[in-house]
Coordinates of C-alpha atoms in Angstrom, one line a residue:
Chain Y
M226 CA -0.1 0.4 0.2
K227 CA 2.9 2.6 0.7
A228 CA 5.0 1.3 -1.8
R229 CA 2.1 1.9 -4.0
R230 CA 1.3 5.9 -2.3
W231 CA 5.0 6.2 -2.9
L232 CA 4.7 5.0 -6.9
G233 CA 1.9 7.3 -7.2
R234 CA 3.4 10.1 -6.3
N235 CA 6.2 9.5 -7.3
A236 CA 5.7 8.5 -10.8
I237 CA 6.1 11.4 -12.6
R238 CA 10.3 12.0 -11.5
I239 CA 10.6 8.1 -12.9
Y240 CA 9.3 9.1 -16.1
A241 CA 11.7 11.2 -16.2
V242 CA 14.8 9.6 -14.9
V243 CA 13.1 7.1 -17.9
A244 CA 13.3 9.8 -20.9
F245 CA 16.4 11.2 -19.2
A246 CA 17.9 8.3 -20.0
Y247 CA 16.3 8.0 -23.6
L248 CA 18.4 10.8 -24.3
F249 CA 21.9 9.8 -23.2
V250 CA 22.3 6.1 -24.5
P251 CA 23.2 7.3 -28.0
V252 CA 25.6 9.9 -26.1
A253 CA 27.1 6.9 -23.9
Y254 CA 27.3 4.2 -27.2
T255 CA 29.5 7.0 -28.9
L256 CA 31.8 7.4 -25.9
A257 CA 32.1 3.8 -25.0
F258 CA 33.5 3.5 -28.8
S259 CA 35.7 6.1 -28.8
F260 CA 37.9 3.6 -26.1
N261 CA 37.4 1.2 -28.9
D262 CA 40.4 -1.3 -29.6
S263 CA 38.9 -1.0 -33.6
G264 CA 40.3 -0.9 -36.3
K265 CA 38.8 0.1 -39.7
S266 CA 35.0 -0.8 -38.9
N267 CA 33.8 1.1 -35.5
I268 CA 30.3 -1.0 -34.7
S269 CA 31.6 -3.9 -32.6
W270 CA 33.0 -4.2 -29.5
K271 CA 36.6 -5.0 -29.7
G272 CA 38.1 -4.1 -25.8
F273 CA 39.6 -1.3 -24.2
T274 CA 42.2 1.3 -25.2
L275 CA 42.7 5.1 -24.5
D276 CA 45.0 4.6 -27.9
K277 CA 42.2 7.2 -29.9
W278 CA 42.3 9.4 -27.4
K279 CA 46.0 9.9 -27.0
N280 CA 46.1 10.9 -31.0
P281 CA 43.2 12.4 -32.0
C282 CA 44.2 12.8 -35.6
G283 CA 45.1 9.6 -36.1
A284 CA 42.7 8.5 -38.5
P285 CA 43.3 10.0 -42.1
D286 CA 41.2 13.4 -42.7
V287 CA 39.8 13.7 -39.6
C288 CA 42.0 16.5 -38.4
P289 CA 41.5 18.5 -40.9
A290 CA 38.7 18.4 -41.5
L291 CA 37.3 19.1 -38.5
A292 CA 39.8 22.7 -38.7
N293 CA 37.6 23.3 -41.9
S294 CA 34.7 22.1 -39.7
L295 CA 35.2 25.0 -37.1
K296 CA 36.7 28.1 -39.8
I297 CA 33.6 28.0 -41.6
G298 CA 32.0 27.8 -38.1
V299 CA 33.9 30.8 -36.5
L300 CA 33.3 32.7 -39.8
A301 CA 29.1 32.0 -40.8
T302 CA 28.7 32.5 -37.0
L303 CA 30.4 36.1 -37.6
V304 CA 28.4 37.1 -40.2
A305 CA 25.3 35.8 -39.2
T306 CA 25.4 37.0 -35.8
V307 CA 26.5 40.5 -36.5
L308 CA 23.6 40.6 -39.2
G309 CA 20.2 39.3 -37.3
T310 CA 21.6 41.0 -34.6
M311 CA 21.5 44.8 -37.3
I312 CA 17.9 43.0 -38.3
A313 CA 16.3 42.4 -34.9
F314 CA 17.2 45.5 -33.6
A315 CA 15.0 46.8 -36.7
L316 CA 12.0 44.4 -35.6
A317 CA 12.2 45.3 -31.8
R318 CA 12.9 48.8 -32.1
H319 CA 11.8 50.8 -34.8
R320 CA 8.0 51.0 -37.2
F321 CA 8.2 50.7 -41.1
R322 CA 7.0 49.4 -44.2
G323 CA 7.7 46.1 -44.6
R324 CA 7.1 44.5 -41.7
T325 CA 5.3 41.7 -42.3
A326 CA 7.3 41.1 -45.5
T327 CA 10.6 41.2 -43.3
N328 CA 9.0 38.6 -40.7
L329 CA 8.3 36.3 -43.1
T330 CA 11.5 36.0 -44.7
I331 CA 13.0 35.2 -41.2
F332 CA 9.9 32.7 -40.4
L333 CA 10.6 31.3 -43.4
P334 CA 14.0 29.6 -43.9
M335 CA 13.3 27.7 -40.7
A336 CA 10.1 26.3 -41.7
T337 CA 11.6 25.4 -44.8
P338 CA 13.2 20.9 -44.5
E339 CA 16.9 21.6 -45.0
V340 CA 17.2 19.4 -48.0
V341 CA 14.9 22.4 -50.2
L342 CA 17.3 24.9 -48.3
G343 CA 20.4 23.1 -49.9
A344 CA 18.7 21.6 -53.4
S345 CA 17.6 25.8 -54.2
L346 CA 20.5 27.2 -53.4
L347 CA 22.3 24.1 -55.3
A348 CA 20.7 24.9 -58.3
L349 CA 21.1 29.4 -58.0
F350 CA 24.9 27.7 -57.9
L351 CA 24.7 25.6 -60.7
N352 CA 22.7 28.4 -63.4
L353 CA 25.6 30.8 -62.3
G354 CA 28.1 28.3 -63.2
V355 CA 29.7 28.8 -59.1
N356 CA 32.7 26.7 -58.4
L357 CA 31.6 25.6 -54.9
G358 CA 33.7 25.2 -51.8
F359 CA 34.9 26.3 -48.4
G360 CA 32.9 30.4 -49.9
T361 CA 29.8 28.5 -50.5
I362 CA 29.7 26.9 -47.4
V363 CA 29.9 29.9 -45.7
I364 CA 27.4 30.7 -47.8
A365 CA 24.5 28.7 -47.1
H366 CA 25.9 28.2 -43.1
V367 CA 24.8 32.2 -42.4
M368 CA 21.9 32.3 -44.9
F369 CA 20.5 29.5 -42.5
C370 CA 22.0 31.0 -38.8
I371 CA 20.5 34.5 -39.3
S372 CA 16.7 33.6 -39.0
F373 CA 18.4 31.7 -35.1
V374 CA 19.9 34.4 -34.7
V375 CA 17.2 36.9 -35.4
V376 CA 14.7 34.9 -33.3
T377 CA 17.2 35.0 -29.9
V378 CA 17.8 37.8 -29.8
K379 CA 14.5 39.5 -30.7
A380 CA 13.0 37.8 -27.4
R381 CA 15.8 39.4 -25.1
I382 CA 15.5 43.0 -26.7
A383 CA 11.2 42.5 -25.8
G384 CA 12.4 41.3 -22.1
L385 CA 14.3 44.3 -21.0
D386 CA 12.7 47.0 -19.1
P387 CA 12.6 50.7 -20.9
R388 CA 12.7 52.2 -18.2
L389 CA 16.7 52.1 -17.7
E390 CA 17.3 53.5 -21.3
Q391 CA 14.7 56.0 -20.3
A392 CA 16.4 56.9 -17.1
A393 CA 19.9 57.2 -19.3
M394 CA 18.8 59.2 -21.4
D395 CA 17.1 61.1 -18.3
L396 CA 21.1 61.7 -16.8
Y397 CA 22.3 63.7 -20.5
A398 CA 23.5 60.4 -22.1
D399 CA 23.4 61.0 -25.8
E400 CA 21.5 58.1 -28.2
W401 CA 24.8 56.4 -29.0
Q402 CA 26.2 56.4 -25.6
T403 CA 22.3 55.1 -23.7
F404 CA 23.4 51.8 -26.8
R405 CA 27.0 51.6 -26.2
R406 CA 26.6 51.5 -22.5
I407 CA 22.9 50.6 -21.7
T408 CA 21.4 48.6 -24.0
L409 CA 24.3 46.8 -26.2
P410 CA 25.3 45.2 -22.5
L411 CA 21.7 44.3 -21.9
V412 CA 21.2 42.9 -24.7
A413 CA 24.6 41.0 -24.7
P414 CA 23.4 37.5 -23.5
G415 CA 20.9 37.5 -25.7
I416 CA 23.6 38.1 -29.2
A417 CA 26.2 35.4 -26.5
A418 CA 22.8 33.1 -27.3
G419 CA 22.4 33.3 -30.7
A420 CA 26.7 33.1 -31.4
L421 CA 26.2 30.1 -29.8
L422 CA 22.8 28.1 -31.8
A423 CA 24.2 29.7 -34.9
F424 CA 27.7 28.1 -34.2
S425 CA 26.3 24.8 -33.2
L426 CA 24.0 24.3 -35.9
S427 CA 26.6 25.5 -38.2
F428 CA 29.3 23.2 -36.8
D429 CA 26.9 19.8 -37.0
D430 CA 25.2 20.8 -40.5
F431 CA 25.4 17.6 -43.4
I432 CA 22.1 17.8 -45.6
I433 CA 23.3 21.5 -46.3
T434 CA 26.3 21.3 -46.4
N435 CA 26.7 18.2 -48.4
F436 CA 23.7 20.1 -51.2
N437 CA 27.2 23.1 -51.6
S438 CA 30.2 21.9 -50.2
G439 CA 31.6 19.9 -54.0
A440 CA 35.4 18.8 -52.8
E441 CA 35.2 20.5 -49.5
N442 CA 35.3 18.4 -46.7
T443 CA 34.1 19.1 -43.5
F444 CA 33.8 17.1 -39.5
P445 CA 29.7 16.0 -40.5
K446 CA 31.0 15.2 -44.4
F447 CA 33.8 13.1 -42.9
V448 CA 31.6 11.6 -40.8
W449 CA 28.9 10.5 -43.6
V450 CA 31.5 8.9 -45.8
S451 CA 33.7 6.9 -43.5
S452 CA 30.3 5.5 -41.8
L453 CA 30.3 3.5 -45.0
R454 CA 32.7 1.5 -44.9
G455 CA 33.9 2.4 -41.2
I456 CA 34.2 5.7 -38.8
P457 CA 37.2 5.4 -37.8
A458 CA 37.3 5.5 -33.3
Q459 CA 38.9 9.0 -33.2
A460 CA 35.8 10.7 -35.0
N461 CA 34.0 9.5 -31.6
V462 CA 36.8 11.5 -29.7
I463 CA 36.7 14.1 -31.8
A464 CA 32.7 14.6 -30.9
S465 CA 32.7 13.2 -26.9
A466 CA 35.4 15.9 -26.3
M467 CA 32.9 18.4 -28.2
F468 CA 30.0 17.5 -26.0
F469 CA 32.4 17.7 -22.8
I470 CA 33.5 21.8 -24.0
A471 CA 30.3 22.7 -24.5
L472 CA 28.8 21.0 -21.6
L473 CA 31.5 22.2 -19.1
S474 CA 31.5 25.8 -20.1
V475 CA 26.8 26.1 -20.7
L476 CA 27.1 24.8 -16.5
F477 CA 30.2 27.4 -16.0
G478 CA 28.2 30.6 -18.1
Q479 CA 25.4 29.3 -15.7
A480 CA 27.5 29.3 -12.5
V481 CA 28.0 32.7 -13.4
T482 CA 24.8 33.6 -14.0
S483 CA 23.6 32.7 -11.2
R484 CA 26.7 33.7 -8.4
K485 CA 25.6 37.5 -10.0
K486 CA 22.1 36.5 -9.4
Q487 CA 23.0 35.9 -6.0
K488 CA 25.5 39.4 -5.5
G489 CA 22.9 40.9 -7.5
Chain L
M115 CA 17.8 25.9 -28.6
S116 CA 16.2 29.7 -27.1
A117 CA 15.1 30.0 -31.2
A118 CA 12.7 27.3 -30.1
Q119 CA 11.7 28.9 -26.9
G120 CA 11.2 31.7 -29.0
I121 CA 9.4 31.1 -31.5
G122 CA 7.5 29.5 -28.7
I123 CA 6.8 33.1 -26.7
G124 CA 6.0 34.7 -29.6
E125 CA 6.2 37.4 -30.3
R126 CA 4.7 40.6 -28.7
Q127 CA 3.0 42.8 -32.2
T128 CA 2.5 45.6 -30.2
L129 CA 5.5 46.0 -27.9
E130 CA 7.2 49.7 -26.8
D131 CA 8.8 51.4 -29.0
P132 CA 10.6 53.8 -26.7
Q133 CA 12.6 54.9 -29.5
H134 CA 9.6 56.0 -32.1
D135 CA 8.8 58.5 -28.8
R136 CA 12.0 59.4 -28.7
G137 CA 12.1 61.1 -32.3
S138 CA 9.5 63.2 -31.7
T139 CA 11.6 65.1 -29.3
A140 CA 14.4 64.6 -31.5
P141 CA 12.8 66.9 -34.7
S142 CA 16.3 67.7 -35.9
Q143 CA 17.4 65.1 -38.0
P144 CA 14.1 63.1 -38.4
G145 CA 15.3 62.2 -42.2
R146 CA 18.2 60.0 -40.4
R147 CA 15.5 57.9 -38.3
R148 CA 12.8 57.0 -40.2
L149 CA 15.9 55.8 -42.5
T150 CA 18.1 53.9 -39.6
P151 CA 15.2 50.2 -39.7
Y152 CA 16.5 50.1 -43.7
L153 CA 20.4 50.8 -42.5
L154 CA 20.4 47.7 -40.5
L155 CA 18.0 45.4 -42.3
L156 CA 19.6 45.9 -45.6
P157 CA 22.5 43.4 -45.7
G158 CA 21.2 41.0 -43.6
M159 CA 17.9 41.0 -45.9
A160 CA 19.7 41.1 -48.7
W161 CA 21.3 38.2 -48.2
L162 CA 18.1 36.1 -47.6
T163 CA 16.7 37.6 -50.9
I164 CA 20.1 36.2 -53.0
F165 CA 20.7 33.3 -50.7
F166 CA 17.7 31.9 -49.8
I167 CA 14.2 34.1 -52.2
V168 CA 16.1 34.2 -55.2
P169 CA 17.3 30.0 -54.9
L170 CA 13.4 29.3 -54.5
V171 CA 12.6 30.7 -57.7
T172 CA 15.0 28.9 -59.7
L173 CA 14.0 26.4 -57.8
L174 CA 10.5 26.2 -58.8
S175 CA 12.0 27.6 -63.2
T176 CA 14.0 24.3 -62.5
S177 CA 11.2 22.2 -61.9
T178 CA 9.4 22.6 -65.4
Q179 CA 12.7 22.4 -67.4
T180 CA 13.1 19.9 -69.7
R181 CA 16.0 18.4 -71.3
P182 CA 15.8 18.3 -75.1
D183 CA 16.8 16.0 -77.1
G184 CA 20.0 14.6 -77.2
A185 CA 21.5 17.1 -75.1
E186 CA 24.5 16.0 -72.4
I187 CA 23.7 14.9 -69.0
G188 CA 22.3 17.3 -66.3
V189 CA 22.1 20.5 -69.2
Y190 CA 18.1 21.4 -68.7
T191 CA 16.0 23.9 -70.5
Q192 CA 13.4 25.8 -69.8
T193 CA 9.8 24.6 -71.9
W194 CA 7.5 24.7 -68.5
R195 CA 6.7 21.2 -68.8
F196 CA 3.5 21.8 -65.9
A197 CA 3.5 18.5 -66.9
N198 CA 7.1 17.4 -64.4
Y199 CA 4.5 17.5 -61.5
T200 CA 1.6 15.0 -62.5
D201 CA 4.7 12.9 -63.7
T202 CA 6.9 13.3 -60.8
L203 CA 3.8 12.9 -58.1
D204 CA 2.1 10.1 -59.3
E205 CA 5.9 7.9 -59.5
Y206 CA 6.3 9.2 -55.7
L207 CA 3.2 9.9 -54.5
T208 CA 3.9 6.7 -51.9
V209 CA 7.3 8.4 -51.0
F210 CA 5.3 11.5 -49.3
G211 CA 2.9 9.4 -47.9
R212 CA 5.5 7.4 -46.5
S213 CA 7.5 10.9 -44.7
F214 CA 5.0 12.3 -43.4
F215 CA 3.0 9.5 -42.0
Y216 CA 6.8 8.7 -39.8
A217 CA 7.5 12.1 -39.4
L218 CA 3.6 12.4 -38.3
I219 CA 4.2 9.2 -35.5
A220 CA 7.7 10.9 -34.6
T221 CA 5.7 14.2 -33.5
V222 CA 3.5 11.9 -31.5
L223 CA 6.2 10.2 -29.8
A224 CA 8.2 12.8 -28.8
L225 CA 5.1 14.5 -27.6
A226 CA 4.4 12.2 -25.6
I227 CA 7.3 12.0 -23.5
S228 CA 7.9 15.4 -24.4
Y229 CA 5.3 16.9 -22.1
P230 CA 5.7 14.6 -19.0
L231 CA 9.4 14.7 -19.1
A232 CA 8.9 19.2 -19.4
Y233 CA 6.0 18.8 -16.6
A234 CA 8.7 17.6 -14.4
I235 CA 11.2 19.6 -14.9
A236 CA 9.0 23.0 -14.9
F237 CA 7.2 21.6 -11.5
K238 CA 9.2 18.4 -10.0
S239 CA 12.9 19.2 -10.8
G240 CA 13.0 22.4 -7.5
R241 CA 16.7 23.4 -7.8
W242 CA 17.9 21.5 -10.3
R243 CA 15.9 22.4 -12.6
N244 CA 18.4 25.3 -14.5
L245 CA 20.8 22.0 -14.4
L246 CA 18.2 19.4 -15.8
L247 CA 17.6 21.6 -18.6
V248 CA 21.2 22.0 -19.6
L249 CA 21.3 17.9 -18.8
V250 CA 18.6 18.2 -22.4
V251 CA 20.2 19.4 -24.4
A252 CA 23.1 18.0 -24.2
P253 CA 23.0 15.4 -26.2
F254 CA 22.7 17.6 -28.6
F255 CA 25.9 18.5 -28.5
V256 CA 27.4 14.8 -29.8
S257 CA 27.5 15.6 -33.4
F258 CA 23.3 14.0 -34.9
L259 CA 25.5 11.6 -37.2
L260 CA 27.1 9.8 -35.0
R261 CA 23.9 9.9 -32.9
T262 CA 23.0 8.3 -35.4
I263 CA 25.2 5.6 -36.2
A264 CA 24.6 5.2 -32.2
W265 CA 21.6 4.4 -32.3
K266 CA 22.1 1.7 -35.7
Q267 CA 25.3 -0.1 -33.0
I268 CA 22.0 -0.2 -30.0
L269 CA 19.6 -1.6 -32.5
A270 CA 21.7 -4.0 -34.4
D271 CA 20.8 -7.9 -34.8
Q272 CA 23.6 -8.7 -32.1
A273 CA 23.3 -6.5 -29.9
W274 CA 20.8 -5.7 -25.7
V275 CA 17.6 -4.2 -27.9
A276 CA 17.1 -7.3 -30.8
D277 CA 18.0 -9.8 -27.6
A278 CA 16.6 -8.5 -25.0
L279 CA 13.2 -8.5 -27.4
R280 CA 13.5 -12.0 -29.3
T281 CA 14.4 -13.1 -25.3
V282 CA 10.0 -12.1 -24.9
H283 CA 9.0 -13.4 -27.4
L284 CA 8.7 -9.7 -29.7
L285 CA 10.0 -10.8 -32.0
G286 CA 10.7 -13.7 -33.5
P287 CA 13.6 -15.5 -33.4
D288 CA 14.4 -14.5 -37.2
G289 CA 13.7 -10.4 -35.8
R290 CA 15.2 -7.7 -36.7
I291 CA 14.8 -4.2 -35.9
I292 CA 18.0 -2.0 -37.7
N293 CA 16.6 -2.1 -41.4
T294 CA 12.7 -1.5 -40.7
A295 CA 9.6 1.2 -40.6
P296 CA 10.3 1.2 -36.5
A297 CA 13.9 2.3 -36.8
V298 CA 13.5 4.9 -39.0
V299 CA 11.0 6.2 -36.6
I300 CA 12.7 5.7 -32.9
G301 CA 16.2 7.7 -34.9
I302 CA 13.5 10.8 -36.7
T303 CA 11.8 10.6 -32.9
Y304 CA 15.6 11.4 -30.9
N305 CA 16.8 13.6 -33.3
F306 CA 14.0 16.2 -32.9
L307 CA 13.8 15.6 -29.1
P308 CA 15.2 19.0 -28.2
F309 CA 12.8 20.9 -30.1
M310 CA 9.4 19.6 -28.8
I311 CA 11.3 19.7 -25.3
L312 CA 12.3 23.4 -24.7
P313 CA 9.1 25.2 -26.5
I314 CA 6.7 22.9 -24.1
Y315 CA 8.8 23.6 -20.4
A316 CA 9.2 27.7 -22.0
S317 CA 4.9 27.9 -22.2
L318 CA 4.6 25.7 -18.6
E319 CA 7.0 27.5 -16.9
R320 CA 5.1 30.9 -16.9
V321 CA 1.7 28.9 -15.9
D322 CA 0.8 30.5 -12.3
P323 CA 1.2 27.3 -10.4
R324 CA -1.7 29.4 -8.0
L325 CA -3.7 28.4 -11.1
M326 CA -3.3 24.8 -10.7
E327 CA -3.7 25.1 -6.4
A328 CA -7.5 27.0 -7.5
A329 CA -8.0 24.4 -9.6
G330 CA -7.0 21.5 -6.9
D331 CA -9.4 23.5 -3.8
L332 CA -12.5 23.6 -6.3
Y333 CA -12.3 19.8 -5.8
A334 CA -10.5 18.9 -9.3
S335 CA -7.9 15.8 -9.4
A336 CA -5.3 15.9 -11.0
L337 CA -6.1 14.5 -13.6
T338 CA -8.7 17.0 -14.3
T339 CA -6.2 20.0 -13.0
L340 CA -4.5 19.0 -15.6
R341 CA -6.8 18.3 -18.1
K342 CA -8.9 21.5 -17.9
V343 CA -5.9 23.8 -16.3
T344 CA -2.6 22.5 -17.3
I345 CA -2.8 21.2 -20.8
P346 CA -5.4 24.3 -22.3
L347 CA -2.9 26.9 -21.0
S348 CA 0.8 24.9 -22.5
L349 CA -1.2 24.6 -25.5
P350 CA 1.0 27.2 -27.1
G351 CA 3.9 25.7 -26.5
V352 CA 3.1 22.5 -27.9
V353 CA 1.7 23.9 -31.1
A354 CA 5.7 25.7 -31.2
G355 CA 6.8 21.8 -30.7
T356 CA 5.3 19.8 -33.0
L357 CA 6.2 22.5 -36.4
L358 CA 9.4 22.5 -35.0
T359 CA 9.5 18.4 -34.7
F360 CA 7.0 17.9 -38.1
I361 CA 9.1 20.8 -40.3
P362 CA 12.9 19.0 -40.1
A363 CA 11.4 15.0 -39.9
A364 CA 9.2 15.1 -43.6
G365 CA 12.4 16.2 -44.9
D366 CA 14.5 13.5 -43.4
Y367 CA 16.6 11.8 -44.7
I368 CA 19.4 10.7 -42.7
N369 CA 17.8 8.5 -41.1
S370 CA 16.1 7.0 -43.3
A371 CA 19.3 6.2 -45.3
L372 CA 21.4 4.4 -41.9
L373 CA 18.2 2.8 -40.3
G374 CA 16.1 1.8 -43.1
N375 CA 15.8 -0.1 -46.5
R376 CA 15.1 0.8 -49.7
D377 CA 10.9 0.2 -48.3
T378 CA 12.0 2.8 -45.7
T379 CA 12.8 5.9 -48.5
M380 CA 11.6 9.7 -47.6
V381 CA 11.1 12.2 -49.7
G382 CA 14.2 14.0 -48.9
N383 CA 16.2 10.4 -49.7
V384 CA 15.2 10.4 -53.5
I385 CA 16.0 14.6 -53.8
D386 CA 19.0 14.0 -53.1
S387 CA 20.4 11.4 -55.0
R388 CA 18.1 12.6 -58.2
F389 CA 19.6 15.7 -58.2
L390 CA 23.6 14.7 -56.5
R391 CA 24.0 11.4 -58.3
V392 CA 21.1 11.2 -61.4
V393 CA 21.5 14.7 -62.3
D394 CA 17.6 15.0 -62.4
Y395 CA 17.1 18.8 -61.5
P396 CA 13.8 19.2 -62.8
T397 CA 12.9 16.0 -61.0
A398 CA 14.4 16.8 -57.9
A399 CA 13.1 20.9 -58.2
V400 CA 9.2 19.3 -58.2
L401 CA 10.1 17.1 -55.3
S402 CA 11.3 20.4 -52.9
V403 CA 8.4 22.5 -54.3
S404 CA 5.9 20.4 -53.3
L405 CA 7.4 19.2 -50.3
M406 CA 7.5 23.1 -49.0
L407 CA 4.4 23.3 -50.4
S408 CA 2.7 20.5 -48.7
I409 CA 4.3 21.2 -45.0
L410 CA 3.7 25.2 -45.8
L411 CA 0.0 24.4 -45.6
L412 CA 0.3 21.7 -43.4
V413 CA 0.9 24.6 -41.4
A414 CA -0.9 26.7 -41.9
I415 CA -4.1 24.6 -41.3
Y416 CA -2.4 23.2 -38.3
I417 CA -1.1 27.1 -37.0
R418 CA -5.3 28.3 -37.4
R419 CA -7.3 25.2 -36.7
S420 CA -5.1 26.1 -33.5
G421 CA -6.0 29.0 -32.8
T422 CA -2.6 30.7 -32.0
E423 CA -2.3 32.7 -35.1
E424 CA 0.5 34.4 -33.6
L425 CA 3.1 32.1 -33.5
V426 CA 4.7 33.5 -36.6

């Protein structure tokens, strides 16, 4: 009886634990197989080794592909964040004609399946006779990242207390000073979130990249190509390392914000 | 991820406009003020116009092209052959139906997994809430392709899942999970989970717990409270989450390629192979245009019916 009541009260918590287990099983597999003492193919378990972690660039093409992905990610994030933040400010702070059309143009890329985005951009490049490569990948990534930056930054601007800026103006700050010293610092977390989102979208994108990359290699493309003949465990090492870096930086960011809140 | 939240929250169209109000106090430069939004919009919108809108138009134009007799592979000219649409859709109607069917099941499954989880995080997690939210997103720090390949290993014939199912006779002695339709649906469901969890969480978090207490005070059972108070109030999040899951799911081809077989082909697979391998651009274009239009149509109907038009 007691046990049943406990179960009833905690059913939702038990469900949450099961759901989290489901979320993390594939991650656990990826991590575990980074320690696999495998040869060319990394599908079945052959025994534990640290060799792959000691030598993450040991498999051919892994590290050049990774470096390419990082370069593309940084470049696309920079451009998309600047362009997207500008649009977000225009939408949140100004009245202008063509607002609906702008909102629609921002929304549509997010509502379009990636295959269609990739295929249509390739159709354009083919018609214009553009050589596919690093440049076309960056162009494509900026294109699909802008909307996500706009939405993220706009939500942050909408959440600002307008009285803070009014106070600055009352204290004789001019428009530029108000923007520089009050608005921008307050919106910065939103911009940072948008940039992080853009980077992770760019870094992990395969479908659109595959259409517009030509012979250029990226990390996801490397994984895809080698999945046909066996993925080297080094790919798992790099993915696991990225996972821990991302997780730790998010946790660190949260710790800093909550400490600030406590102090404030 | 916060984009998902942003959409879930929706946009306050009637936003106060302090800059605008202040504009009236600075009549010295009204021309510049009116230009500012356009200058801010110009580079980004130009980028989206050239690399998103124009390509869509190119795609539309490609979809009615044909290959002239005796031309090389990959050479097509515009002949306004609209029969391309009927021909292609005739051939790929089942593939289309299958894509939407898989996407629908995956969306329903994702909703069933996500709602209780989002509910638990919003109301039952106490001081662990932020950590749990990070944990929801964390699996997606691992590359999308590698996660799908992990599912390939998990669902493999010799792996423990298939073994366990065979032991309890849910699976025949020669039964398999990998390379079947259920495997594809499992993979799709998993891949877009945070897009479902986060919007639902964002709208649950804004539900005032006192409303639920009030329902309880008025003798509503826990189930009635959930049905009459909590779920209706979280509906915008559910709508946003289902859209953010369904749209990429319907166009996905990675799961079908890695976890499926020849009979689980989705529209995405066909577009990919027609475009990149067969070099049959018109067919790929017809399929892309049809996929996009049918998704937009479904989204429009769904948003209209669920009464959350402020979403867009």
